[in-house]
Short mmCIF file of C-alpha atoms and ligand atoms in Angstrom, two decimals:
data_model
loop_
_atom_site.label_atom_id
_atom_site.label_comp_id
_atom_site.label_asym_id
_atom_site.label_seq_id
_atom_site.Cartn_x
_atom_site.Cartn_y
_atom_site.Cartn_z
CA MET A 98 67.69 111.97 78.96
CA SER A 99 71.06 111.58 77.46
CA ALA A 100 72.56 115.05 79.06
CA ARG A 101 73.92 114.86 82.56
CA ILE A 102 72.09 116.91 84.75
CA ALA A 103 73.79 118.52 87.53
CA PRO A 104 71.60 118.22 90.89
CA PHE A 105 70.05 122.08 91.97
CA SER A 106 72.01 123.60 94.67
CA ARG A 107 69.62 124.04 98.21
CA PRO A 108 68.90 127.66 97.17
CA ALA A 109 67.72 126.82 93.37
CA ALA A 110 65.32 124.32 95.11
CA ARG A 111 64.17 126.21 97.72
CA GLU A 112 63.23 129.09 95.17
CA ILE A 113 61.56 126.54 92.90
CA ALA A 114 59.57 125.21 96.05
CA ARG A 115 58.86 128.86 96.54
CA GLU A 116 57.64 129.66 93.43
CA ALA A 117 55.39 126.82 93.29
CA ALA A 118 53.52 127.56 96.63
CA GLY A 119 53.15 131.03 94.97
CA THR A 120 54.43 132.71 97.62
CA ALA A 121 58.03 134.20 95.27
CA SER A 122 58.28 137.54 94.93
CA SER A 123 56.72 137.57 91.83
CA ALA A 124 53.51 136.76 93.62
CA LEU A 125 50.76 139.22 93.01
CA ALA A 126 49.26 141.20 96.44
CA LEU A 127 45.70 140.22 95.48
CA ARG A 128 43.45 140.54 98.72
CA HIS A 129 40.82 138.49 96.35
CA ARG A 130 41.24 135.54 94.45
CA PRO A 131 38.05 134.29 93.10
CA ARG A 132 39.46 131.36 91.84
CA ARG A 133 39.60 130.45 95.36
CA ASN A 134 36.15 129.41 95.89
CA ARG A 135 36.72 127.17 92.51
CA LYS A 136 39.57 124.81 93.53
CA SER A 137 37.48 121.86 94.01
CA GLU A 138 34.18 119.96 93.23
CA TRP A 139 32.59 121.06 96.89
CA ALA A 140 33.71 124.53 97.21
CA ARG A 141 31.87 124.71 93.43
CA ARG A 142 29.23 123.35 94.84
CA LEU A 143 29.13 125.49 98.32
CA VAL A 144 29.18 128.58 96.64
CA ARG A 145 26.64 127.76 93.70
CA GLU A 146 23.80 130.29 93.43
CA HIS A 147 21.32 128.37 91.10
CA VAL A 148 20.48 124.70 90.67
CA LEU A 149 18.74 123.25 88.06
CA THR A 150 16.16 120.35 89.72
CA ALA A 151 13.53 118.21 88.08
CA ASP A 152 10.92 120.37 89.51
CA ASP A 153 11.98 122.92 86.88
CA LEU A 154 10.86 120.92 84.09
CA ILE A 155 8.04 120.82 81.68
CA TRP A 156 8.03 117.98 79.09
CA PRO A 157 6.36 119.19 76.01
CA LEU A 158 4.99 115.83 74.04
CA PHE A 159 3.91 114.97 70.61
CA VAL A 160 0.65 112.81 70.24
CA ILE A 161 -0.49 110.96 67.31
CA GLU A 162 -3.31 109.03 66.15
CA GLY A 163 -2.90 105.33 66.28
CA GLU A 164 -1.55 102.31 69.10
CA GLY A 165 2.25 101.70 69.81
CA ARG A 166 3.47 104.46 67.64
CA HIS A 167 6.81 106.27 67.68
CA ASP A 168 7.44 108.71 64.75
CA PRO A 169 10.75 110.05 64.64
CA ILE A 170 10.70 113.58 64.13
CA ARG A 171 13.11 114.59 61.44
CA ALA A 172 14.58 117.77 62.87
CA MET A 173 13.96 116.76 66.42
CA PRO A 174 16.96 113.85 67.12
CA GLY A 175 15.71 111.71 70.15
CA VAL A 176 12.13 113.32 70.07
CA GLU A 177 9.07 111.13 68.54
CA ARG A 178 5.41 111.66 67.92
CA LEU A 179 3.77 109.04 70.25
CA GLY A 180 0.30 107.24 70.27
CA ILE A 181 -1.69 107.81 73.52
CA ASP A 182 -0.71 104.83 74.86
CA GLU A 183 3.06 105.69 74.65
CA ILE A 184 2.14 109.08 75.85
CA VAL A 185 0.93 107.06 79.43
CA ARG A 186 4.12 105.50 79.21
CA ALA A 187 5.85 108.58 78.73
CA ALA A 188 3.86 110.51 81.63
CA GLU A 189 4.69 107.51 84.15
CA ARG A 190 8.22 107.98 83.23
CA ALA A 191 7.94 111.63 83.88
CA ALA A 192 6.19 111.07 87.29
CA ALA A 193 8.90 108.54 88.29
CA LEU A 194 11.67 111.12 87.60
CA ARG A 195 9.56 113.59 89.43
CA ILE A 196 8.97 116.20 86.73
CA PRO A 197 6.01 117.81 87.43
CA ALA A 198 3.86 118.57 84.60
CA LEU A 199 3.78 117.69 80.62
CA GLY A 200 2.55 119.78 77.88
CA LEU A 201 0.66 117.92 75.02
CA PHE A 202 0.19 118.85 71.34
CA PRO A 203 -1.28 117.07 68.56
CA TYR A 204 -0.44 116.00 65.17
CA THR A 205 -3.74 116.24 63.55
CA ASP A 206 -4.95 113.91 61.00
CA PRO A 207 -4.63 116.66 57.74
CA ALA A 208 -7.81 115.48 56.76
CA LEU A 209 -9.54 116.70 59.89
CA ARG A 210 -7.55 120.25 58.94
CA ASP A 211 -9.68 123.27 57.76
CA ALA A 212 -9.46 126.71 57.36
CA ARG A 213 -11.70 127.49 60.62
CA GLY A 214 -9.82 124.89 62.64
CA SER A 215 -13.14 123.10 63.71
CA GLU A 216 -11.33 120.14 64.90
CA ALA A 217 -9.90 122.02 68.06
CA LEU A 218 -13.63 122.18 69.49
CA ASN A 219 -14.28 118.50 69.04
CA ALA A 220 -14.37 117.08 72.81
CA GLN A 221 -13.23 113.61 71.52
CA ASN A 222 -10.25 114.89 69.43
CA LEU A 223 -6.73 113.36 69.59
CA VAL A 224 -5.47 115.93 72.54
CA CYS A 225 -8.72 115.74 74.36
CA ARG A 226 -7.97 111.78 74.48
CA ALA A 227 -4.60 112.00 75.29
CA VAL A 228 -5.33 114.21 78.21
CA ARG A 229 -8.13 111.86 79.48
CA ALA A 230 -5.94 108.81 79.36
CA VAL A 231 -3.15 110.42 80.87
CA LYS A 232 -5.21 111.75 83.63
CA ALA A 233 -6.49 108.21 84.30
CA ALA A 234 -3.45 106.71 84.58
CA VAL A 235 -0.85 109.40 86.53
CA PRO A 236 -3.60 111.51 88.10
CA GLN A 237 -0.40 113.04 90.08
CA ILE A 238 1.36 114.57 87.12
CA GLY A 239 0.38 118.13 85.61
CA ILE A 240 -0.89 118.52 82.09
CA ILE A 241 -0.76 121.74 80.01
CA THR A 242 -2.69 122.18 76.90
CA ASP A 243 -1.96 124.47 74.17
CA VAL A 244 -4.75 127.08 73.09
CA ALA A 245 -4.47 127.99 69.37
CA LEU A 246 -5.46 126.88 66.21
CA ASP A 247 -2.70 125.97 64.11
CA PRO A 248 -2.55 122.00 64.62
CA TYR A 249 -5.74 122.14 63.28
CA THR A 250 -5.90 124.65 60.30
CA ASP A 251 -5.03 123.80 56.91
CA HIS A 252 -3.12 127.06 56.36
CA GLY A 253 -1.32 126.87 59.64
CA HIS A 254 -1.83 130.03 61.33
CA ASP A 255 -3.00 130.16 65.08
CA GLY A 256 -6.31 132.16 64.39
CA LEU A 257 -8.88 132.69 61.90
CA VAL A 258 -7.78 133.95 58.45
CA HIS A 259 -10.04 136.54 56.53
CA GLU A 260 -10.10 136.56 53.14
CA ASP A 261 -8.08 139.54 52.19
CA GLY A 262 -5.06 137.85 54.61
CA ARG A 263 -5.39 139.59 57.75
CA ILE A 264 -6.01 137.13 61.19
CA LEU A 265 -9.07 137.88 62.56
CA ASN A 266 -8.34 138.69 66.49
CA ASP A 267 -11.77 138.94 68.40
CA GLU A 268 -13.39 136.48 66.28
CA THR A 269 -10.44 133.93 66.88
CA VAL A 270 -10.66 134.90 71.03
CA ALA A 271 -13.96 133.52 70.74
CA VAL A 272 -13.02 130.07 68.97
CA LEU A 273 -10.13 130.04 71.79
CA VAL A 274 -12.42 130.18 74.56
CA ARG A 275 -14.65 127.24 73.30
CA GLN A 276 -11.34 125.52 72.77
CA ALA A 277 -9.77 126.15 76.29
CA LEU A 278 -13.63 124.56 77.37
CA VAL A 279 -13.31 121.65 75.63
CA GLN A 280 -9.45 120.88 76.72
CA ALA A 281 -10.72 121.96 80.34
CA GLU A 282 -13.31 119.25 80.49
CA ALA A 283 -11.50 116.89 79.01
CA GLY A 284 -9.24 117.36 82.36
CA ALA A 285 -6.14 119.64 81.66
CA ASP A 286 -4.87 121.40 84.69
CA VAL A 287 -3.71 124.36 82.69
CA ILE A 288 -4.78 126.07 79.69
CA ALA A 289 -1.38 127.52 77.69
CA PRO A 290 -2.50 130.12 74.97
CA SER A 291 0.08 130.26 72.54
CA ASP A 292 -1.66 132.08 70.02
CA MET A 293 -0.91 135.77 70.86
CA MET A 294 -4.15 137.48 70.14
CA ASP A 295 -5.08 140.08 72.21
CA GLY A 296 -7.40 140.05 75.03
CA ARG A 297 -7.57 136.08 74.69
CA VAL A 298 -6.56 135.55 78.45
CA GLY A 299 -9.01 137.63 79.83
CA ALA A 300 -11.54 135.76 77.71
CA ILE A 301 -10.54 132.77 78.50
CA ARG A 302 -10.57 133.09 82.06
CA GLU A 303 -13.94 134.32 81.87
CA GLY A 304 -15.37 131.37 80.16
CA LEU A 305 -13.27 128.90 82.20
CA ASP A 306 -14.95 130.55 85.44
CA ALA A 307 -18.27 130.45 83.94
CA ALA A 308 -18.26 127.11 83.29
CA GLY A 309 -17.13 126.36 87.15
CA PHE A 310 -13.75 125.61 86.10
CA HIS A 311 -12.02 128.35 88.79
CA ASP A 312 -8.91 125.74 89.75
CA VAL A 313 -7.56 125.50 85.93
CA GLN A 314 -4.56 127.56 85.43
CA ILE A 315 -3.54 129.89 82.75
CA MET A 316 -0.14 130.00 81.47
CA ALA A 317 0.02 132.51 79.04
CA TYR A 318 2.51 132.73 76.52
CA SER A 319 2.73 136.23 77.08
CA ALA A 320 6.06 137.38 75.15
CA LYS A 321 6.07 135.00 72.60
CA TYR A 322 8.45 136.32 69.55
CA ALA A 323 7.91 135.57 65.51
CA SER A 324 10.74 133.29 65.54
CA ALA A 325 12.72 131.44 63.10
CA PHE A 326 13.39 128.70 66.23
CA TYR A 327 10.06 126.98 65.67
CA GLY A 328 10.97 125.26 62.61
CA PRO A 329 11.26 121.80 63.82
CA PHE A 330 8.33 121.87 65.60
CA ARG A 331 6.12 122.63 62.58
CA ASP A 332 7.63 119.82 61.22
CA ALA A 333 6.54 117.76 64.15
CA LEU A 334 2.73 118.71 63.97
CA GLY A 335 2.89 118.44 60.35
CA THR A 336 2.07 122.27 59.94
CA LYS A 337 2.68 123.80 56.65
CA LEU A 338 2.21 127.72 57.12
CA SER A 339 1.40 129.86 54.77
CA GLY A 340 3.04 133.22 55.33
CA ASP A 341 3.92 134.31 58.51
CA LYS A 342 3.48 135.00 62.12
CA ARG A 343 4.46 138.55 62.63
CA THR A 344 1.18 140.51 62.56
CA TYR A 345 0.67 138.82 66.07
CA GLN A 346 3.78 137.12 67.19
CA MET A 347 6.26 139.81 68.56
CA ASP A 348 9.18 141.48 66.76
CA PRO A 349 12.32 140.16 67.93
CA ALA A 350 13.77 143.81 68.04
CA ASN A 351 11.60 144.53 71.10
CA ASP A 352 11.43 144.08 74.61
CA ALA A 353 9.81 146.84 76.32
CA GLU A 354 6.75 145.71 74.86
CA ALA A 355 7.37 142.26 76.19
CA LEU A 356 7.05 143.89 79.75
CA ARG A 357 3.69 145.29 78.57
CA GLU A 358 2.36 141.81 77.09
CA VAL A 359 3.07 140.25 80.44
CA ALA A 360 1.47 143.06 82.10
CA ALA A 361 -1.81 142.40 80.16
CA ASP A 362 -1.84 138.90 80.77
CA LEU A 363 -1.72 139.32 84.47
CA ASP A 364 -4.25 141.96 84.40
CA GLU A 365 -6.83 139.41 82.63
CA GLY A 366 -6.04 136.90 85.06
CA ALA A 367 -2.54 134.63 83.89
CA ASP A 368 -1.40 132.82 86.77
CA MET A 369 2.20 131.82 84.94
CA VAL A 370 3.54 133.87 82.25
CA MET A 371 6.24 132.57 79.58
CA VAL A 372 8.81 133.92 77.66
CA LYS A 373 9.35 132.13 73.99
CA PRO A 374 11.99 130.97 72.68
CA GLY A 375 14.47 130.71 75.27
CA LEU A 376 17.86 131.22 74.72
CA PRO A 377 17.86 134.32 72.91
CA TYR A 378 15.63 135.90 74.85
CA LEU A 379 17.34 135.53 78.58
CA ASP A 380 17.32 138.98 78.69
CA VAL A 381 13.52 139.32 78.21
CA ILE A 382 13.19 136.48 81.26
CA ARG A 383 15.28 138.70 83.45
CA ARG A 384 13.11 141.63 83.07
CA VAL A 385 9.86 140.09 83.06
CA LYS A 386 11.11 138.57 86.62
CA ASP A 387 12.60 141.65 87.99
CA ALA A 388 9.46 143.96 86.94
CA PHE A 389 6.53 141.44 88.01
CA GLU A 390 8.21 138.81 90.14
CA VAL A 391 5.70 136.18 89.47
CA PRO A 392 6.08 132.85 88.33
CA THR A 393 8.12 132.95 85.13
CA PHE A 394 8.27 130.30 82.51
CA ALA A 395 10.78 129.51 79.52
CA TYR A 396 10.39 127.74 76.43
CA GLN A 397 13.29 125.98 75.05
CA VAL A 398 12.12 125.69 71.57
CA SER A 399 12.44 122.93 69.00
CA GLY A 400 14.81 124.68 67.07
CA GLU A 401 17.18 125.32 70.25
CA TYR A 402 16.96 121.67 70.73
CA ALA A 403 17.72 120.91 67.16
CA MET A 404 21.01 123.18 67.30
CA ILE A 405 22.57 121.30 70.32
CA GLN A 406 21.36 117.90 69.18
CA ALA A 407 22.89 118.37 65.84
CA ALA A 408 26.25 119.91 67.04
CA ALA A 409 26.48 116.94 69.33
CA GLN A 410 25.68 114.65 66.68
CA ASN A 411 28.71 115.88 65.11
CA GLY A 412 30.70 115.59 67.86
CA TRP A 413 31.08 119.75 67.80
CA ILE A 414 30.17 120.00 71.12
CA ASP A 415 29.36 117.95 74.30
CA GLY A 416 25.50 117.42 74.19
CA GLU A 417 25.18 116.51 77.68
CA ARG A 418 26.94 119.27 79.21
CA ALA A 419 25.55 121.41 76.56
CA MET A 420 22.00 120.59 77.52
CA LEU A 421 22.72 121.06 81.25
CA GLU A 422 24.63 124.36 80.53
CA SER A 423 21.53 125.92 78.55
CA LEU A 424 19.18 124.87 81.38
CA THR A 425 21.18 126.15 83.85
CA ALA A 426 21.12 129.58 82.17
CA PHE A 427 17.19 129.73 82.21
CA LYS A 428 17.72 129.55 86.21
CA ARG A 429 20.06 132.39 86.29
CA ALA A 430 17.90 134.71 84.17
CA GLY A 431 15.25 134.17 86.73
CA ALA A 432 12.54 131.53 85.14
CA ASP A 433 11.02 129.46 87.59
CA GLY A 434 10.89 126.83 84.87
CA VAL A 435 11.72 125.75 81.65
CA LEU A 436 9.66 123.38 78.97
CA THR A 437 12.17 121.58 77.23
CA TYR A 438 12.38 118.72 74.85
CA PHE A 439 15.28 117.39 76.90
CA ALA A 440 13.09 116.95 80.13
CA PRO A 441 13.47 113.28 80.80
CA ARG A 442 16.85 112.88 79.93
CA VAL A 443 18.18 115.81 81.89
CA ALA A 444 16.08 114.47 84.89
CA GLU A 445 17.82 111.03 84.47
CA LYS A 446 21.11 113.11 84.18
CA LEU A 447 20.29 115.25 87.43
CA LYS A 448 19.05 112.13 89.32
CA GLU A 449 22.83 110.29 88.37
CA MET A 450 24.54 113.03 89.52
CA TRP A 451 22.64 113.88 92.82
CA GLY A 452 20.93 110.72 93.43
C1 PBG B 728 1.91 127.02 68.07
C2 PBG B 728 3.23 126.72 68.87
C3 PBG B 728 4.17 127.01 68.56
C4 PBG B 728 5.00 126.53 69.55
C5 PBG B 728 4.52 126.14 70.80
N1 PBG B 728 3.23 126.37 70.01
C6 PBG B 728 4.87 127.41 67.19
C7 PBG B 728 4.17 128.29 66.58
O1 PBG B 728 3.90 129.41 66.94
O2 PBG B 728 4.22 128.54 65.03
C8 PBG B 728 6.29 126.35 68.96
C9 PBG B 728 7.10 125.30 70.12
C10 PBG B 728 8.35 124.65 69.69
O3 PBG B 728 8.95 125.07 68.56
O4 PBG B 728 9.24 124.04 70.14
N2 PBG B 728 0.58 128.16 68.51
#
């Protein structure tokens, strides 16, 4: 401010004011200025098309044997394997946050794993005991259990493996029906077959109905891809997979096939369908929703969670904003709800934001 500045002449001042007001002759003659609807928080809220709420969330939880256990999972910062008593506490927290449902996944003692996944059929297995405990303590929350053999097999596959290495379809389906019945007897509200065997939804529906479980819903992992994004989940369950799952999970290069898978599962009696993983497959969610207009869910899987958490921990992204933005993207794509490890955190955040 050392140089002396002459005061503006009146016409120059008027010119500057006009320019600031956007009325200068350089103003574009635009009828539409989309930015008008973004000019303030109230306006943005007023025109917002998709809103994420706690009602959209399903919280997947990992159960482990033992009391008071909180085992951190290396590749999933902020997620722990919990003992059954802690699962009950988590269910209470979820209910208080108005999260409608939980998904339960067991970390099975390696000594109980075998080639046939026999522990899946034990009515007193870990996940069944967890279901009973949550049902008794927090009856108002929905409980979803996974049907697939991978937490129980020593080879880590979702089905039975033939000696020549093939994953047996029909033989596996017979076991999955029994697994579903064991879970329904324990009190699961929703059976979620994640195994991708052909015909399993119809067989499970028939089995449930024959046993009188007409009200138990089926959420089918219909379009489940053979994905690299499940890595941290396998770590969480202690699964050592031999080979890969490409002969039963879908090829990531396909989307029309996803529609056929969904159509088949609906035809076989699925009440809800799912696309998995989530963010890399938003186009599939949109196609499924548009084509069938049925309750459609997405699974924001472990690897997606891990990527956001890792980048946030490094200070490379704002983790909280990335969490909200990624979950809102599912709503925009047409999902009715999302299975996400962020569920309690996002529900808390939404409460903080909207009360
Ligand atoms: C197993 C199952 C998997 C997931 C849910 N159920 C892993 C797999 O198919 O290998 C993945 C969930 C996640 O990565 O968060 N049937």
